[in-house]
PDB file of C-alpha atoms and ligand atoms in Angstrom:
ATOM      1  CA  MET A   1     126.534  84.771 101.801  1.00 73.00           C
ATOM      2  CA  THR A   2     123.713  87.278 101.648  1.00 85.00           C
ATOM      3  CA  ILE A   3     120.760  86.123  99.942  1.00 92.00           C
ATOM      4  CA  ILE A   4     118.698  89.032  98.348  1.00 96.00           C
ATOM      5  CA  PRO A   5     115.029  88.442  98.011  1.00 98.00           C
ATOM      6  CA  ARG A   6     113.666  87.990  94.325  1.00 98.00           C
ATOM      7  CA  LEU A   7     111.708  90.813  93.068  1.00 98.00           C
ATOM      8  CA  GLY A   8     108.388  89.875  91.475  1.00 98.00           C
ATOM      9  CA  VAL A   9     106.961  92.348  89.368  1.00 98.00           C
ATOM     10  CA  ASN A  10     103.111  92.105  89.172  1.00 98.00           C
ATOM     11  CA  ILE A  11     101.942  93.840  85.945  1.00 98.00           C
ATOM     12  CA  ASP A  12      98.206  94.276  86.698  1.00 98.00           C
ATOM     13  CA  HIS A  13      97.832  97.518  86.568  1.00 98.00           C
ATOM     14  CA  ILE A  14      99.192  97.985  83.142  1.00 98.00           C
ATOM     15  CA  ALA A  15      96.053  96.048  82.174  1.00 98.00           C
ATOM     16  CA  THR A  16      93.992  98.372  84.068  1.00 98.00           C
ATOM     17  CA  VAL A  17      95.192 101.240  82.214  1.00 98.00           C
ATOM     18  CA  ARG A  18      94.819  99.769  78.971  1.00 98.00           C
ATOM     19  CA  ASN A  19      91.214  98.498  79.726  1.00 97.00           C
ATOM     20  CA  ALA A  20      90.352 102.146  80.676  1.00 97.00           C
ATOM     21  CA  ARG A  21      90.003 102.720  76.957  1.00 95.00           C
ATOM     22  CA  GLY A  22      89.186  98.968  75.812  1.00 92.00           C
ATOM     23  CA  GLY A  23      92.000  98.780  73.319  1.00 94.00           C
ATOM     24  CA  GLU A  24      95.296  96.938  73.405  1.00 97.00           C
ATOM     25  CA  HIS A  25      97.622  99.452  74.693  1.00 97.00           C
ATOM     26  CA  PRO A  26      99.501  99.435  76.722  1.00 98.00           C
ATOM     27  CA  ASP A  27      99.911  95.901  76.568  1.00 98.00           C
ATOM     28  CA  PRO A  28     100.965  93.967  79.902  1.00 98.00           C
ATOM     29  CA  VAL A  29     102.789  91.335  77.927  1.00 98.00           C
ATOM     30  CA  ALA A  30     105.054  93.979  76.487  1.00 98.00           C
ATOM     31  CA  GLY A  31     105.311  95.349  80.131  1.00 98.00           C
ATOM     32  CA  ALA A  32     106.619  92.313  81.519  1.00 98.00           C
ATOM     33  CA  TYR A  33     108.910  92.091  78.767  1.00 98.00           C
ATOM     34  CA  ALA A  34     110.351  95.215  79.693  1.00 97.00           C
ATOM     35  CA  ALA A  35     110.351  94.454  83.350  1.00 98.00           C
ATOM     36  CA  ILE A  36     112.145  91.419  82.688  1.00 98.00           C
ATOM     37  CA  ARG A  37     114.818  93.614  80.725  1.00 96.00           C
ATOM     38  CA  ALA A  38     114.816  95.846  83.600  1.00 95.00           C
ATOM     39  CA  GLY A  39     115.611  92.901  86.185  1.00 95.00           C
ATOM     40  CA  ALA A  40     112.551  91.431  87.630  1.00 97.00           C
ATOM     41  CA  ASP A  41     113.143  88.030  88.849  1.00 98.00           C
ATOM     42  CA  GLY A  42     109.484  86.958  88.054  1.00 98.00           C
ATOM     43  CA  ILE A  43     106.507  88.394  86.811  1.00 98.00           C
ATOM     44  CA  THR A  44     103.336  87.992  88.840  1.00 98.00           C
ATOM     45  CA  ALA A  45      99.754  88.474  87.491  1.00 98.00           C
ATOM     46  CA  HIS A  46      96.332  87.996  88.941  1.00 97.00           C
ATOM     47  CA  LEU A  47      93.572  86.260  86.707  1.00 98.00           C
ATOM     48  CA  ARG A  48      90.248  87.687  88.662  1.00 96.00           C
ATOM     49  CA  GLU A  49      86.999  86.169  88.291  1.00 94.00           C
ATOM     50  CA  ASP A  50      85.864  89.869  87.011  1.00 94.00           C
ATOM     51  CA  ARG A  51      88.734  90.303  84.576  1.00 96.00           C
ATOM     52  CA  ARG A  52      88.955  93.750  85.551  1.00 94.00           C
ATOM     53  CA  HIS A  53      92.735  93.853  84.296  1.00 96.00           C
ATOM     54  CA  ILE A  54      94.249  90.775  83.434  1.00 98.00           C
ATOM     55  CA  ARG A  55      92.691  88.718  80.380  1.00 98.00           C
ATOM     56  CA  ASP A  56      92.698  85.079  79.657  1.00 98.00           C
ATOM     57  CA  ASP A  57      94.604  85.655  76.624  1.00 98.00           C
ATOM     58  CA  ASP A  58      97.189  87.927  78.736  1.00 98.00           C
ATOM     59  CA  MET A  59      97.834  84.839  80.876  1.00 98.00           C
ATOM     60  CA  VAL A  60      98.331  82.513  78.417  1.00 98.00           C
ATOM     61  CA  ARG A  61     100.817  84.915  76.375  1.00 98.00           C
ATOM     62  CA  LEU A  62     102.721  86.109  80.035  1.00 98.00           C
ATOM     63  CA  GLN A  63     103.391  82.184  80.147  1.00 98.00           C
ATOM     64  CA  GLN A  64     104.887  81.848  76.776  1.00 98.00           C
ATOM     65  CA  LEU A  65     107.127  84.767  77.244  1.00 98.00           C
ATOM     66  CA  CYS A  66     108.108  83.702  80.716  1.00 98.00           C
ATOM     67  CA  GLU A  67     108.863  80.221  79.368  1.00 98.00           C
ATOM     68  CA  SER A  68     111.131  81.792  76.661  1.00 98.00           C
ATOM     69  CA  GLU A  69     112.906  84.156  79.210  1.00 98.00           C
ATOM     70  CA  ASN A  70     113.247  81.410  81.227  1.00 98.00           C
ATOM     71  CA  ILE A  71     111.359  83.706  84.098  1.00 98.00           C
ATOM     72  CA  PRO A  72     108.682  82.265  86.656  1.00 98.00           C
ATOM     73  CA  LEU A  73     105.148  83.259  86.163  1.00 98.00           C
ATOM     74  CA  ASN A  74     103.344  83.607  89.434  1.00 98.00           C
ATOM     75  CA  MET A  75      99.570  83.341  88.552  1.00 98.00           C
ATOM     76  CA  GLU A  76      97.675  84.802  91.189  1.00 98.00           C
ATOM     77  CA  MET A  77      94.041  83.224  91.492  1.00 97.00           C
ATOM     78  CA  ALA A  78      90.887  82.232  93.581  1.00 96.00           C
ATOM     79  CA  ALA A  79      90.258  78.746  94.837  1.00 97.00           C
ATOM     80  CA  THR A  80      87.691  78.128  92.214  1.00 96.00           C
ATOM     81  CA  GLU A  81      86.807  75.331  89.836  1.00 97.00           C
ATOM     82  CA  GLU A  82      87.061  77.960  86.894  1.00 97.00           C
ATOM     83  CA  MET A  83      90.784  79.185  87.633  1.00 98.00           C
ATOM     84  CA  LEU A  84      91.921  75.854  88.656  1.00 98.00           C
ATOM     85  CA  ALA A  85      91.124  74.826  85.153  1.00 98.00           C
ATOM     86  CA  ILE A  86      92.723  77.693  83.610  1.00 98.00           C
ATOM     87  CA  ALA A  87      96.075  76.992  85.753  1.00 98.00           C
ATOM     88  CA  LEU A  88      96.125  73.438  84.947  1.00 98.00           C
ATOM     89  CA  GLU A  89      95.570  74.279  81.159  1.00 98.00           C
ATOM     90  CA  ILE A  90      98.692  77.248  81.456  1.00 98.00           C
ATOM     91  CA  LYS A  91     100.881  75.571  83.661  1.00 98.00           C
ATOM     92  CA  PRO A  92     102.357  78.392  85.314  1.00 98.00           C
ATOM     93  CA  LYS A  93     105.754  77.957  87.059  1.00 98.00           C
ATOM     94  CA  ALA A  94     103.982  79.355  90.315  1.00 98.00           C
ATOM     95  CA  VAL A  95     100.377  79.880  91.597  1.00 98.00           C
ATOM     96  CA  CYS A  96      99.741  81.919  94.260  1.00 98.00           C
ATOM     97  CA  ILE A  97      95.987  81.321  95.732  1.00 98.00           C
ATOM     98  CA  VAL A  98      94.403  84.634  97.265  1.00 97.00           C
ATOM     99  CA  PRO A  99      91.078  85.484  98.429  1.00 95.00           C
ATOM    100  CA  GLU A 100      88.973  87.337  96.143  1.00 84.00           C
ATOM    101  CA  LYS A 101      85.576  89.310  96.639  1.00 76.00           C
ATOM    102  CA  ARG A 102      84.046  91.160  93.702  1.00 67.00           C
ATOM    103  CA  GLU A 103      83.503  94.081  95.378  1.00 69.00           C
ATOM    104  CA  GLU A 104      86.988  94.996  96.857  1.00 70.00           C
ATOM    105  CA  ARG A 105      89.080  97.320  95.199  1.00 72.00           C
ATOM    106  CA  THR A 106      92.285  94.897  95.728  1.00 72.00           C
ATOM    107  CA  THR A 107      93.173  91.605  97.688  1.00 71.00           C
ATOM    108  CA  GLU A 108      91.949  92.298 101.204  1.00 75.00           C
ATOM    109  CA  GLY A 109      93.115  90.082 104.172  1.00 82.00           C
ATOM    110  CA  GLY A 110      94.708  86.658 103.733  1.00 94.00           C
ATOM    111  CA  LEU A 111      93.102  83.609 102.816  1.00 96.00           C
ATOM    112  CA  ASP A 112      91.489  81.564 105.565  1.00 96.00           C
ATOM    113  CA  VAL A 113      93.071  78.176 104.830  1.00 97.00           C
ATOM    114  CA  VAL A 114      91.904  76.840 108.425  1.00 97.00           C
ATOM    115  CA  GLY A 115      88.118  77.412 107.437  1.00 96.00           C
ATOM    116  CA  GLY A 116      88.591  76.328 103.796  1.00 96.00           C
ATOM    117  CA  TYR A 117      91.108  73.867 104.284  1.00 97.00           C
ATOM    118  CA  ASN A 118      88.943  70.950 102.683  1.00 97.00           C
ATOM    119  CA  HIS A 119      88.370  73.208  99.725  1.00 97.00           C
ATOM    120  CA  ILE A 120      91.996  74.545  99.282  1.00 97.00           C
ATOM    121  CA  ALA A 121      93.821  71.687  99.741  1.00 98.00           C
ATOM    122  CA  PRO A 122      92.932  69.413  97.087  1.00 98.00           C
ATOM    123  CA  ILE A 123      93.627  72.448  94.840  1.00 98.00           C
ATOM    124  CA  VAL A 124      97.022  72.871  96.381  1.00 98.00           C
ATOM    125  CA  ARG A 125      97.447  69.335  95.583  1.00 98.00           C
ATOM    126  CA  GLU A 126      96.206  69.180  91.985  1.00 98.00           C
ATOM    127  CA  LEU A 127      98.330  72.304  91.059  1.00 98.00           C
ATOM    128  CA  THR A 128     101.220  70.765  92.938  1.00 98.00           C
ATOM    129  CA  LYS A 129     100.866  67.665  90.666  1.00 98.00           C
ATOM    130  CA  SER A 130     100.641  69.507  87.525  1.00 98.00           C
ATOM    131  CA  GLY A 131     103.817  71.346  88.156  1.00 98.00           C
ATOM    132  CA  SER A 132     103.183  74.626  89.688  1.00 98.00           C
ATOM    133  CA  ARG A 133     104.678  75.540  92.876  1.00 98.00           C
ATOM    134  CA  VAL A 134     102.012  76.747  94.901  1.00 98.00           C
ATOM    135  CA  SER A 135     101.847  79.573  97.559  1.00 98.00           C
ATOM    136  CA  LEU A 136      99.001  80.726  99.619  1.00 98.00           C
ATOM    137  CA  PHE A 137      98.616  83.991 100.541  1.00 97.00           C
ATOM    138  CA  ILE A 138      97.675  84.474 104.011  1.00 97.00           C
ATOM    139  CA  GLU A 139      98.094  86.904 107.262  1.00 97.00           C
ATOM    140  CA  THR A 140     100.838  85.928 109.897  1.00 97.00           C
ATOM    141  CA  VAL A 141      98.390  83.938 112.115  1.00 96.00           C
ATOM    142  CA  GLU A 142      99.947  80.735 113.597  1.00 97.00           C
ATOM    143  CA  PRO A 143      96.884  78.616 112.715  1.00 97.00           C
ATOM    144  CA  GLN A 144      96.826  79.629 109.283  1.00 97.00           C
ATOM    145  CA  ILE A 145     100.637  79.132 109.094  1.00 98.00           C
ATOM    146  CA  ARG A 146     100.213  75.671 110.712  1.00 98.00           C
ATOM    147  CA  ALA A 147      97.334  74.610 107.929  1.00 98.00           C
ATOM    148  CA  ALA A 148      98.830  76.036 105.362  1.00 98.00           C
ATOM    149  CA  ALA A 149     101.804  73.783 106.243  1.00 98.00           C
ATOM    150  CA  SER A 150      99.906  70.780 106.278  1.00 98.00           C
ATOM    151  CA  THR A 151      98.511  71.418 102.600  1.00 98.00           C
ATOM    152  CA  ASP A 152     100.916  70.488  99.665  1.00 97.00           C
ATOM    153  CA  ALA A 153     101.810  73.995  99.551  1.00 98.00           C
ATOM    154  CA  ALA A 154     105.609  74.998  99.295  1.00 98.00           C
ATOM    155  CA  VAL A 155     105.385  78.509  99.852  1.00 98.00           C
ATOM    156  CA  VAL A 156     103.625  81.127 101.955  1.00 98.00           C
ATOM    157  CA  GLU A 157     102.964  84.608 100.847  1.00 98.00           C
ATOM    158  CA  PHE A 158     102.669  87.037 103.994  1.00 98.00           C
ATOM    159  CA  HIS A 159      99.787  89.803 103.573  1.00 97.00           C
ATOM    160  CA  THR A 160     101.677  93.396 103.898  1.00 98.00           C
ATOM    161  CA  GLY A 161      98.851  95.513 103.476  1.00 97.00           C
ATOM    162  CA  ALA A 162      97.730  96.385 106.726  1.00 97.00           C
ATOM    163  CA  TYR A 163     101.406  97.238 107.563  1.00 98.00           C
ATOM    164  CA  ALA A 164     101.582  99.471 104.496  1.00 98.00           C
ATOM    165  CA  HIS A 165      98.343 100.985 105.702  1.00 97.00           C
ATOM    166  CA  ALA A 166      99.409 101.739 109.277  1.00 98.00           C
ATOM    167  CA  LEU A 167     102.473 103.320 107.770  1.00 98.00           C
ATOM    168  CA  ASP A 168     100.281 105.658 105.550  1.00 97.00           C
ATOM    169  CA  ASP A 169      98.377 106.323 108.563  1.00 97.00           C
ATOM    170  CA  GLY A 170     101.377 107.589 110.383  1.00 97.00           C
ATOM    171  CA  ASN A 171     100.792 104.606 112.784  1.00 98.00           C
ATOM    172  CA  THR A 172     104.444 103.438 113.520  1.00 97.00           C
ATOM    173  CA  GLU A 173     103.526 101.781 116.599  1.00 98.00           C
ATOM    174  CA  ALA A 174     101.136  99.583 114.545  1.00 98.00           C
ATOM    175  CA  ALA A 175     103.383  98.837 111.742  1.00 98.00           C
ATOM    176  CA  ASP A 176     106.070  97.945 114.354  1.00 98.00           C
ATOM    177  CA  LEU A 177     103.528  95.395 115.584  1.00 98.00           C
ATOM    178  CA  TYR A 178     102.710  93.944 112.411  1.00 98.00           C
ATOM    179  CA  LEU A 179     106.246  93.934 111.460  1.00 98.00           C
ATOM    180  CA  GLN A 180     107.197  91.710 114.592  1.00 98.00           C
ATOM    181  CA  GLY A 181     104.310  89.337 113.905  1.00 98.00           C
ATOM    182  CA  PHE A 182     106.089  89.231 110.146  1.00 98.00           C
ATOM    183  CA  VAL A 183     109.216  88.075 111.719  1.00 98.00           C
ATOM    184  CA  ARG A 184     107.604  85.502 114.189  1.00 98.00           C
ATOM    185  CA  GLY A 185     105.512  84.101 111.370  1.00 98.00           C
ATOM    186  CA  ALA A 186     108.479  84.180 108.880  1.00 98.00           C
ATOM    187  CA  LYS A 187     110.441  81.816 111.587  1.00 98.00           C
ATOM    188  CA  LEU A 188     107.525  79.669 112.169  1.00 98.00           C
ATOM    189  CA  ALA A 189     106.562  78.907 108.413  1.00 98.00           C
ATOM    190  CA  HIS A 190     110.407  78.463 107.629  1.00 98.00           C
ATOM    191  CA  ASN A 191     110.797  75.832 110.420  1.00 98.00           C
ATOM    192  CA  LEU A 192     107.296  74.058 108.830  1.00 98.00           C
ATOM    193  CA  GLY A 193     109.329  73.616 105.728  1.00 98.00           C
ATOM    194  CA  LEU A 194     107.398  76.572 103.750  1.00 98.00           C
ATOM    195  CA  GLU A 195     109.222  79.184 101.458  1.00 98.00           C
ATOM    196  CA  VAL A 196     108.401  82.605 102.871  1.00 98.00           C
ATOM    197  CA  HIS A 197     107.211  85.677 100.528  1.00 98.00           C
ATOM    198  CA  PHE A 198     105.944  88.863 101.384  1.00 98.00           C
ATOM    199  CA  GLY A 199     103.574  91.311  99.235  1.00 98.00           C
ATOM    200  CA  HIS A 200     100.821  93.940  98.876  1.00 97.00           C
ATOM    201  CA  GLY A 201     101.153  97.641  99.313  1.00 98.00           C
ATOM    202  CA  LEU A 202     105.191  97.706  99.338  1.00 98.00           C
ATOM    203  CA  THR A 203     107.023 100.860  98.106  1.00 98.00           C
ATOM    204  CA  PHE A 204     110.275 102.618  98.467  1.00 98.00           C
ATOM    205  CA  GLU A 205     109.667 103.651 101.895  1.00 98.00           C
ATOM    206  CA  ASN A 206     108.370 100.876 103.456  1.00 98.00           C
ATOM    207  CA  VAL A 207     109.811  97.578 101.691  1.00 98.00           C
ATOM    208  CA  GLY A 208     113.255  97.855 103.610  1.00 98.00           C
ATOM    209  CA  PRO A 209     112.282  96.354 107.197  1.00 98.00           C
ATOM    210  CA  VAL A 210     110.065  93.480 105.274  1.00 98.00           C
ATOM    211  CA  ALA A 211     113.461  92.788 102.832  1.00 98.00           C
ATOM    212  CA  ALA A 212     115.236  92.747 106.008  1.00 97.00           C
ATOM    213  CA  ILE A 213     113.537  89.383 107.433  1.00 98.00           C
ATOM    214  CA  SER A 214     116.076  87.163 106.778  1.00 96.00           C
ATOM    215  CA  GLU A 215     113.415  84.300 105.682  1.00 98.00           C
ATOM    216  CA  CYS A 216     112.209  86.524 103.328  1.00 98.00           C
ATOM    217  CA  MET A 217     112.834  85.114 100.026  1.00 98.00           C
ATOM    218  CA  GLU A 218     110.788  86.859  97.590  1.00 98.00           C
ATOM    219  CA  LEU A 219     108.617  89.908  97.526  1.00 98.00           C
ATOM    220  CA  ASN A 220     105.808  90.645  95.138  1.00 98.00           C
ATOM    221  CA  ILE A 221     105.168  94.213  94.533  1.00 98.00           C
ATOM    222  CA  GLY A 222     103.001  95.945  91.594  1.00 98.00           C
ATOM    223  CA  HIS A 223     100.883  98.829  92.063  1.00 98.00           C
ATOM    224  CA  PHE A 224     103.524 101.200  93.256  1.00 98.00           C
ATOM    225  CA  ILE A 225     106.135 100.230  90.951  1.00 98.00           C
ATOM    226  CA  ILE A 226     104.046 100.491  87.965  1.00 98.00           C
ATOM    227  CA  GLY A 227     102.685 103.791  89.123  1.00 98.00           C
ATOM    228  CA  GLU A 228     106.155 104.899  89.703  1.00 98.00           C
ATOM    229  CA  ALA A 229     106.836 104.218  86.172  1.00 97.00           C
ATOM    230  CA  ILE A 230     105.047 106.961  85.017  1.00 97.00           C
ATOM    231  CA  PHE A 231     107.659 109.147  86.691  1.00 98.00           C
ATOM    232  CA  LEU A 232     110.856 107.009  86.440  1.00 98.00           C
ATOM    233  CA  GLY A 233     110.301 104.413  83.891  1.00 97.00           C
ATOM    234  CA  LEU A 234     109.999 100.940  84.619  1.00 96.00           C
ATOM    235  CA  GLU A 235     113.525 100.562  84.466  1.00 96.00           C
ATOM    236  CA  GLY A 236     114.017 103.347  87.102  1.00 97.00           C
ATOM    237  CA  ALA A 237     111.139 102.024  89.488  1.00 98.00           C
ATOM    238  CA  ILE A 238     112.496  98.534  89.339  1.00 98.00           C
ATOM    239  CA  GLN A 239     115.985  99.339  89.744  1.00 97.00           C
ATOM    240  CA  ILE A 240     115.443 101.885  93.023  1.00 98.00           C
ATOM    241  CA  MET A 241     112.920  99.013  94.461  1.00 98.00           C
ATOM    242  CA  ARG A 242     115.929  96.418  93.878  1.00 97.00           C
ATOM    243  CA  ASP A 243     118.558  98.452  95.355  1.00 97.00           C
ATOM    244  CA  ARG A 244     116.330  99.015  98.397  1.00 97.00           C
ATOM    245  CA  VAL A 245     115.831  95.816  98.871  1.00 97.00           C
ATOM    246  CA  THR A 246     119.440  94.813  98.649  1.00 96.00           C
ATOM    247  CA  ASP A 247     120.285  97.666 101.123  1.00 96.00           C
ATOM    248  CA  ALA A 248     117.856  96.064 103.386  1.00 97.00           C
ATOM    249  CA  ARG A 249     119.623  92.779 103.469  1.00 93.00           C
ATOM    250  CA  GLU A 250     122.980  93.814 103.161  1.00 81.00           C
ATOM    251  CA  ILE A 251     123.046  96.408 106.225  1.00 66.00           C
TER     252      ILE A 251
HETATM  253  N1  PXP B 301     100.682  89.710  96.263  1.00 66.26           N
HETATM  254  C1  PXP B 301      99.405  89.239  96.290  1.00 66.26           C
HETATM  255  C2  PXP B 301      99.078  87.920  96.608  1.00 66.26           C
HETATM  256  C3  PXP B 301      98.243  89.934  95.875  1.00 66.26           C
HETATM  257  O1  PXP B 301      97.075  89.792  95.469  1.00 66.26           O
HETATM  258  C4  PXP B 301      99.005  91.533  95.329  1.00 66.26           C
HETATM  259  C5  PXP B 301      97.873  92.402  94.598  1.00 66.26           C
HETATM  260  O2  PXP B 301      97.636  91.894  93.743  1.00 66.26           O
HETATM  261  C6  PXP B 301     100.042  91.626  95.387  1.00 66.26           C
HETATM  262  C7  PXP B 301     101.086  90.741  95.993  1.00 66.26           C
HETATM  263  C8  PXP B 301     100.671  93.061  94.850  1.00 66.26           C
HETATM  264  O3  PXP B 301     100.223  94.365  95.839  1.00 66.26           O
HETATM  265  P1  PXP B 301     100.341  95.641  95.401  1.00 66.26           P
HETATM  266  O4  PXP B 301      99.841  95.902  94.028  1.00 66.26           O
HETATM  267  O5  PXP B 301      99.801  96.618  96.179  1.00 66.26           O
HETATM  268  O6  PXP B 301     102.044  95.795  95.116  1.00 66.26           O
END
């Protein structure tokens, strides 16, 4: 039986548009509801330290919505005491730990699980104990994958940003090298007992080869879907993305 990867829709940038005017519209929780109706398998939201898009009350309301819709909420967060306390309170079904720098425009690079092991592993343990399924957002570098596997994390999400940038720059050779790394990394992670997800910078055009990787169980996609919703509506954008993912798997 062909397994089609789940599509997690990241709704951060609905909040970006809301916050541009400081009011309540458009509400990211209403956007999450529309995304669920349109076929999202999960909702992802990143509570950043600077609250530039999603705010604390959004996260609480997203959890209430996802619980009532029986859809997993994937909370992305930095490995800080502040975020840990919030996640332990909200108890999202999934937590993805990401690196975070205040000055970055978006999440650049993967988490350094090797260097930060003593800090990250106890946070993963606490979140897992509290009932959240933890994923670590890393590059497909063997020592990082092995370090992730030796925490209590159930999942790794591989960062596809550099692959997406290589294709934007027309550098298909570099993109192919990244893809080969994804395939190797996915096999290693799977053999070490980790579920494999991918995310960042994915679009209608570049998602296919990533979705085709047989170990890929979930894709988390935000900016492109929310941007494309301006032209196609959320339902249209999610439907086409789902079709691209399904086609990649069924060929
Ligand atoms: N996965 C992770 C861990 C992320 O940090 C992000 C960005 O918030 C995404 C996926 C989605 O990336 P994009 O918005 O580029 O689709």
